[in-house]
mmCIF file of C-alpha atoms and ligand atoms in Angstrom:
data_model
loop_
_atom_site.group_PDB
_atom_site.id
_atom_site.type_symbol
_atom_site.label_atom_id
_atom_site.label_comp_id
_atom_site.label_asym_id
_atom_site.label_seq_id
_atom_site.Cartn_x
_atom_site.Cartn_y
_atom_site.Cartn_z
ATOM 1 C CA UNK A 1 124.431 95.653 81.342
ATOM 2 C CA UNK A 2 123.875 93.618 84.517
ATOM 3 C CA UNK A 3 119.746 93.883 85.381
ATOM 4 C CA UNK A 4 117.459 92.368 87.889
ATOM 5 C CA UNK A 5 113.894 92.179 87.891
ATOM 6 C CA UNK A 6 111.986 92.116 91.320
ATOM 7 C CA UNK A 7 108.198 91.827 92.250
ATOM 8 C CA UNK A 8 105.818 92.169 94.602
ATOM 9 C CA UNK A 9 102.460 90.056 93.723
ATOM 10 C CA UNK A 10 99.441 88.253 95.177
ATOM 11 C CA UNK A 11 97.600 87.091 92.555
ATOM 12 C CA UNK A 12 100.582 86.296 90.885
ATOM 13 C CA UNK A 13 100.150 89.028 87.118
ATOM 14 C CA UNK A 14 103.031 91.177 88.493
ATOM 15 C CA UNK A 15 105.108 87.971 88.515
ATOM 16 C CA UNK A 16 104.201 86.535 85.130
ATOM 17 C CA UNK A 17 105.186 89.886 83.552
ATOM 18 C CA UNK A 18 108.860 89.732 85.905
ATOM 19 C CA UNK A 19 109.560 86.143 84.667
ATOM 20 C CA UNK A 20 108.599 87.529 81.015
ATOM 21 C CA UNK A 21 110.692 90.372 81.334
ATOM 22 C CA UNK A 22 113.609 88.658 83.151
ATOM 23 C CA UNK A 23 113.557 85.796 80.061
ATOM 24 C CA UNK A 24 113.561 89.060 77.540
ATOM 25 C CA UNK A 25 116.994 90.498 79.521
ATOM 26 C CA UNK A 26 118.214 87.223 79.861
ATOM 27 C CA UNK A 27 118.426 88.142 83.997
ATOM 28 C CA UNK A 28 117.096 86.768 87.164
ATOM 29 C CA UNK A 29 113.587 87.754 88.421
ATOM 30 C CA UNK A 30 113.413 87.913 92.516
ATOM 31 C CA UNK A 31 110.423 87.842 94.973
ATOM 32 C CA UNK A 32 110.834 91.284 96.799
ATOM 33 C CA UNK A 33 110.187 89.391 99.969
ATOM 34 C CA UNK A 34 113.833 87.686 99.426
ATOM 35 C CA UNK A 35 115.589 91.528 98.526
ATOM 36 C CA UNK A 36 117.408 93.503 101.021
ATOM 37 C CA UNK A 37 118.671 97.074 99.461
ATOM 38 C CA UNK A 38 121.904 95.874 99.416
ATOM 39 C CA UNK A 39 121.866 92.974 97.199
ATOM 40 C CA UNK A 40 121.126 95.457 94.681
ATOM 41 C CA UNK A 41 124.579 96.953 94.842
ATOM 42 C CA UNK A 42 126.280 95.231 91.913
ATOM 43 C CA UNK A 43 123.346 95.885 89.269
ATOM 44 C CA UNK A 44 123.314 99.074 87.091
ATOM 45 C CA UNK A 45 119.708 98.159 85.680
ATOM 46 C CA UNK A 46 116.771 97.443 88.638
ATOM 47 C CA UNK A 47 113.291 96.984 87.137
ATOM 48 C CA UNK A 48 110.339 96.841 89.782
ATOM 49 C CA UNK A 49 107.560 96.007 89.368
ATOM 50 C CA UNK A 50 104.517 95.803 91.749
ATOM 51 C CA UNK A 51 100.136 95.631 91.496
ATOM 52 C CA UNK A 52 98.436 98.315 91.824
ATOM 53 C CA UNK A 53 96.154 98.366 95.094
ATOM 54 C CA UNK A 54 94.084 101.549 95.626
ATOM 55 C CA UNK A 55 96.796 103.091 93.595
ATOM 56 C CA UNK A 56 99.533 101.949 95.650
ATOM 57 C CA UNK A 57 102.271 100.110 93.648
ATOM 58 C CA UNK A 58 103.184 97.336 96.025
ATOM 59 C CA UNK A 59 106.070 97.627 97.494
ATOM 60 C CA UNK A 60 107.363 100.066 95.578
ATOM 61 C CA UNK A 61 108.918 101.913 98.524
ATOM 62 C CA UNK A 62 112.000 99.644 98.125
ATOM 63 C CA UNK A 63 112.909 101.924 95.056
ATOM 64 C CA UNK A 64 111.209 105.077 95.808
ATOM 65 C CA UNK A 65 112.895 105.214 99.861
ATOM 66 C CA UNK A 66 115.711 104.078 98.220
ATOM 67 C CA UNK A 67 116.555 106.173 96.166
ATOM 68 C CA UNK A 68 119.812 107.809 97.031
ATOM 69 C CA UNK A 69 121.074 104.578 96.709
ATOM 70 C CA UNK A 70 120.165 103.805 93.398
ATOM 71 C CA UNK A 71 120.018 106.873 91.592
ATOM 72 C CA UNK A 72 123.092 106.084 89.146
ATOM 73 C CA UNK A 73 120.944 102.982 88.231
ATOM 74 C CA UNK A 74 119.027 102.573 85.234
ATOM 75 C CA UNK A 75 115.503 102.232 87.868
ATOM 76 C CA UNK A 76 112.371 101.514 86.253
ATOM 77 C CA UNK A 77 109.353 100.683 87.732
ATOM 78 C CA UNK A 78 105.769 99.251 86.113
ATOM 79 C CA UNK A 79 102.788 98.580 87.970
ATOM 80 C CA UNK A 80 100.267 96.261 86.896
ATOM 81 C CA UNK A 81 96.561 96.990 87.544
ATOM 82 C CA UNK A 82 92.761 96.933 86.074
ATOM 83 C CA UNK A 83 92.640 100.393 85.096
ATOM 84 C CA UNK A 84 91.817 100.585 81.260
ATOM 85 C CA UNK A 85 95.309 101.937 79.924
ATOM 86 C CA UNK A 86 93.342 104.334 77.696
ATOM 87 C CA UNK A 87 92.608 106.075 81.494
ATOM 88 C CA UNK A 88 95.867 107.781 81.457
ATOM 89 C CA UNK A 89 94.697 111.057 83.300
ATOM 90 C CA UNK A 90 93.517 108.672 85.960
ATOM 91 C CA UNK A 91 96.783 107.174 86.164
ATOM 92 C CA UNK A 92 99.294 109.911 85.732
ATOM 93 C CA UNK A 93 97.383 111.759 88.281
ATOM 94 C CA UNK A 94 96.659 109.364 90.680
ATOM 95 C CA UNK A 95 99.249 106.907 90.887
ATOM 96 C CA UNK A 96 101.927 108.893 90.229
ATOM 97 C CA UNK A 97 101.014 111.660 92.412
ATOM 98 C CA UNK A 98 100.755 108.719 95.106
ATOM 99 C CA UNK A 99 103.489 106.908 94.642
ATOM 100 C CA UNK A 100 106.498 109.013 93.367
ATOM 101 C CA UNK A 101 107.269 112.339 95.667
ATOM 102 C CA UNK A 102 109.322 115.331 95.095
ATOM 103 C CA UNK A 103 111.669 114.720 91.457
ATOM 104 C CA UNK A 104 111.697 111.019 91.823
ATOM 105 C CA UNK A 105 110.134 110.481 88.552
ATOM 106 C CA UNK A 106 113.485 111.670 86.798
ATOM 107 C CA UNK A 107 115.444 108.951 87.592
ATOM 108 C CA UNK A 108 112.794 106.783 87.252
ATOM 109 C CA UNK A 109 110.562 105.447 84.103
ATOM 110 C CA UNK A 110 107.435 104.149 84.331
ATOM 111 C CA UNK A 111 105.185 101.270 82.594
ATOM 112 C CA UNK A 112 101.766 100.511 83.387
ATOM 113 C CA UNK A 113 100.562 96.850 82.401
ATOM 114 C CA UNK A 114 97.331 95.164 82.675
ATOM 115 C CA UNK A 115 96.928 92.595 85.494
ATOM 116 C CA UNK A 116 94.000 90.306 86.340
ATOM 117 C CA UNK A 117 91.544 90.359 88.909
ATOM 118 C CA UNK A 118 89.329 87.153 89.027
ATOM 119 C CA UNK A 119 86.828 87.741 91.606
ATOM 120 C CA UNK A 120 86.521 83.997 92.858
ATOM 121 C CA UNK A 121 89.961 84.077 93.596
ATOM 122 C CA UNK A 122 90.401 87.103 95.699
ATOM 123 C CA UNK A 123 90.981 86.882 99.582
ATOM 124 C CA UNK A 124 87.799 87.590 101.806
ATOM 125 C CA UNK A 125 89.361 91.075 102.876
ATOM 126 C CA UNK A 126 90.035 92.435 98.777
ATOM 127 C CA UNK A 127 86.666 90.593 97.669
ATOM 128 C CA UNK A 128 84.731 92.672 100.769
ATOM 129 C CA UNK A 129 86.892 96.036 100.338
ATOM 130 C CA UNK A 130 85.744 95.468 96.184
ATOM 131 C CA UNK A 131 82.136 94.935 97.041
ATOM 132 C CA UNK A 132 82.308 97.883 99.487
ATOM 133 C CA UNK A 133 83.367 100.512 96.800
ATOM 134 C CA UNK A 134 81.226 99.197 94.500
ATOM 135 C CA UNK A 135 78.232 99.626 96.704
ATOM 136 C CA UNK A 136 79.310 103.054 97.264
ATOM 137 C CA UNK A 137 80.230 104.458 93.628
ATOM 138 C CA UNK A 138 76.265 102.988 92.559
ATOM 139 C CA UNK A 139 74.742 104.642 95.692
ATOM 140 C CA UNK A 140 76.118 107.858 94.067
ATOM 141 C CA UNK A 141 73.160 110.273 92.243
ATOM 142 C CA UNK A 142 75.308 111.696 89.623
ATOM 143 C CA UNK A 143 78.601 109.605 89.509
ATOM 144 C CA UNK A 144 82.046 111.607 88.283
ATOM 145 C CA UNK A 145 84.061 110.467 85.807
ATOM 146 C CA UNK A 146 86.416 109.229 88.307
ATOM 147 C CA UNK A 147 83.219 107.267 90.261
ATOM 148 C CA UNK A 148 82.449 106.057 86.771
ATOM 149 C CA UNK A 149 85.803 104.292 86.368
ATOM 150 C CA UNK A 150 85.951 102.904 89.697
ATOM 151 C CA UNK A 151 82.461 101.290 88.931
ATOM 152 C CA UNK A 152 84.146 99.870 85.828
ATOM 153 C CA UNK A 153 87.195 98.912 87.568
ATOM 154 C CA UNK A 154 84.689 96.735 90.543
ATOM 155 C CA UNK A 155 82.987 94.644 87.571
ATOM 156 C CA UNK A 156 86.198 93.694 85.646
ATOM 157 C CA UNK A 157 87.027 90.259 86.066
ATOM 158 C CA UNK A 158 89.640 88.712 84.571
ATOM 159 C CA UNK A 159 93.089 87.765 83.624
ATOM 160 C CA UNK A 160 94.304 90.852 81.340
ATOM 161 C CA UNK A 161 97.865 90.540 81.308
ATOM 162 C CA UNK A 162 99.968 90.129 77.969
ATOM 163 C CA UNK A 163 102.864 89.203 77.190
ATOM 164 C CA UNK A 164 103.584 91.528 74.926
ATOM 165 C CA UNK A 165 103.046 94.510 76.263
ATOM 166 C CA UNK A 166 106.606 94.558 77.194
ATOM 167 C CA UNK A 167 108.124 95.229 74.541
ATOM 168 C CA UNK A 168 108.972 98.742 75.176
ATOM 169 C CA UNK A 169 110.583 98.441 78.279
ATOM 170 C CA UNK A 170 112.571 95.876 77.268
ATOM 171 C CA UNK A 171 113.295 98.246 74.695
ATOM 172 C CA UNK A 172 113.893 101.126 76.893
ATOM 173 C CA UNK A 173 115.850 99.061 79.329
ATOM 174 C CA UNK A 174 117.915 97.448 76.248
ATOM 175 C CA UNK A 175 118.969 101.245 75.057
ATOM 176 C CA UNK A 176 121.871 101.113 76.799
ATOM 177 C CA UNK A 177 122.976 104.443 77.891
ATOM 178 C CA UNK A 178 121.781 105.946 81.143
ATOM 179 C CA UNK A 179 119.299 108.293 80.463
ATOM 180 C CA UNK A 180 117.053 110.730 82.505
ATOM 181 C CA UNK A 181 113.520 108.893 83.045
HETATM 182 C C1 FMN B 1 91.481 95.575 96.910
HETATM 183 C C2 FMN B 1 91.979 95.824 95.520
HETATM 184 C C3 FMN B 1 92.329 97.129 95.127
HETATM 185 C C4 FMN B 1 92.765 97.370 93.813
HETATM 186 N N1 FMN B 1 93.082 98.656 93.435
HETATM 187 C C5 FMN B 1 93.430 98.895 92.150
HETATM 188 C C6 FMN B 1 93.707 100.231 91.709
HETATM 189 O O1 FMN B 1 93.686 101.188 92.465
HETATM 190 N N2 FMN B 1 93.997 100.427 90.392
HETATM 191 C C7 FMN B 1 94.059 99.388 89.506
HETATM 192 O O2 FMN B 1 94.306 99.613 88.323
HETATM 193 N N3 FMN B 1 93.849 98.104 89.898
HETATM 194 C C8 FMN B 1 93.542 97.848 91.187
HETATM 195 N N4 FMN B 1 93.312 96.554 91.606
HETATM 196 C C9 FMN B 1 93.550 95.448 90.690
HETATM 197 C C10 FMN B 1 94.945 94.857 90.910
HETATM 198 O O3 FMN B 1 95.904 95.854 90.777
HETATM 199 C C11 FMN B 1 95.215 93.793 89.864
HETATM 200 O O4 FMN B 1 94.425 92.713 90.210
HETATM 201 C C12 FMN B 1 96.692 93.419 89.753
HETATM 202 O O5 FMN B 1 96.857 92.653 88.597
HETATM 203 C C13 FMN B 1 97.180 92.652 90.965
HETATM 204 O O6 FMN B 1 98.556 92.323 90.850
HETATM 205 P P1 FMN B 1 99.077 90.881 91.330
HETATM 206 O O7 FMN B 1 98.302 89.852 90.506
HETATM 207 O O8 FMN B 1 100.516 90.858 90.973
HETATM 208 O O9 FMN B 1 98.826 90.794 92.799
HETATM 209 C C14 FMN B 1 92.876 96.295 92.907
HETATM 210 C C15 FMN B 1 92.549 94.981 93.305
HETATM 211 C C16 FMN B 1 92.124 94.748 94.596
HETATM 212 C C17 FMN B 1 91.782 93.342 94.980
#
């Protein structure tokens, strides 16, 4: 098995979790910035991994645009983000509605990790677009569930990510076979 890890990442949680998963395969981890589509050509495993920014997976387009290409890969992709992973309805609907058209999601598996969001070190733009929503989701009379998590997601702050929570797609990339997603 030849894998690569690549990741897109600001405040640096998507990273931490490539470098941990790269040391795991024993493979190199690679700032998307410094990937053109080809250079993937002679790996059969590519792991992505991007944050999660109003439910965008950074970057992600490099697999998801890609994806004649790279179809006989073993692709997976994991996001990292705030949202509490016991939200899965938010997620499944959400994210991967957004991020993964038409039958992409069977050729490609999908891990969600916590990140971190510490509010003093956001830029001015993501601190103002957080303080914006939050102002919005409290203005609201009888918040939905949805509002309710967003409010939640506004006030987290902190560094969430752990190491091992990637143990199963380590294990899932380590099972060697190609399998459908
Ligand atoms: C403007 C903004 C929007 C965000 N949107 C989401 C989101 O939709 N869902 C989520 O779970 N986390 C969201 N987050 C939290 C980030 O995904 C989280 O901080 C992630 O760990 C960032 O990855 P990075 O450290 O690799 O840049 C958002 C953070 C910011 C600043």
């Amino acid at each position: 098995m030849k894998a690569i890890v690549i990741y897109k990442s600001k405040y640096g949680s998507t990273k931490a979790y490539a470098r941990w998963i790269a040391e795991a395969l024993s493979c190199e981890a690679l700032d998307a910035k410094n990937v053109k589509i080809e250079d993937l050509a002679p790996y059969d495993t590519v792991i992505y991994g991007g944050g999660l920014y109003a439910e965008v997976i950074a970057g992600v387009s490099l697999i998801t645009k890609n994806l004649e290409r790279l179809k006989d890969k073993k692709l997976v992709v994991y996001s990292t983000g705030i949202t509490p992973l016991d939200c899965r309805d938010y997620y499944d609907k959400l994210v991967l509605e957004k991020n993964f058209k038409g039958d992409s999601l069977s050729y490609i598996k999908v891990f969600n990790f916590l990140g971190k969001m510490v509010l003093s070190e956001l830029s001015l733009p993501h601190r103002t677009a957080i303080r914006a929503l939050k102002k919005l989701m409290r203005g609201k009379e009888k918040p939905t569930k949805m509002e309710k998590l967003l409010i939640e997601l506004c006030d987290a702050d902190g560094d969430f990510t752990d190491k091992n929570a990637i143990f199963d797609l380590v294990a899932y990339v380590n099972n060697q076979t190609k399998q459908q997603a």
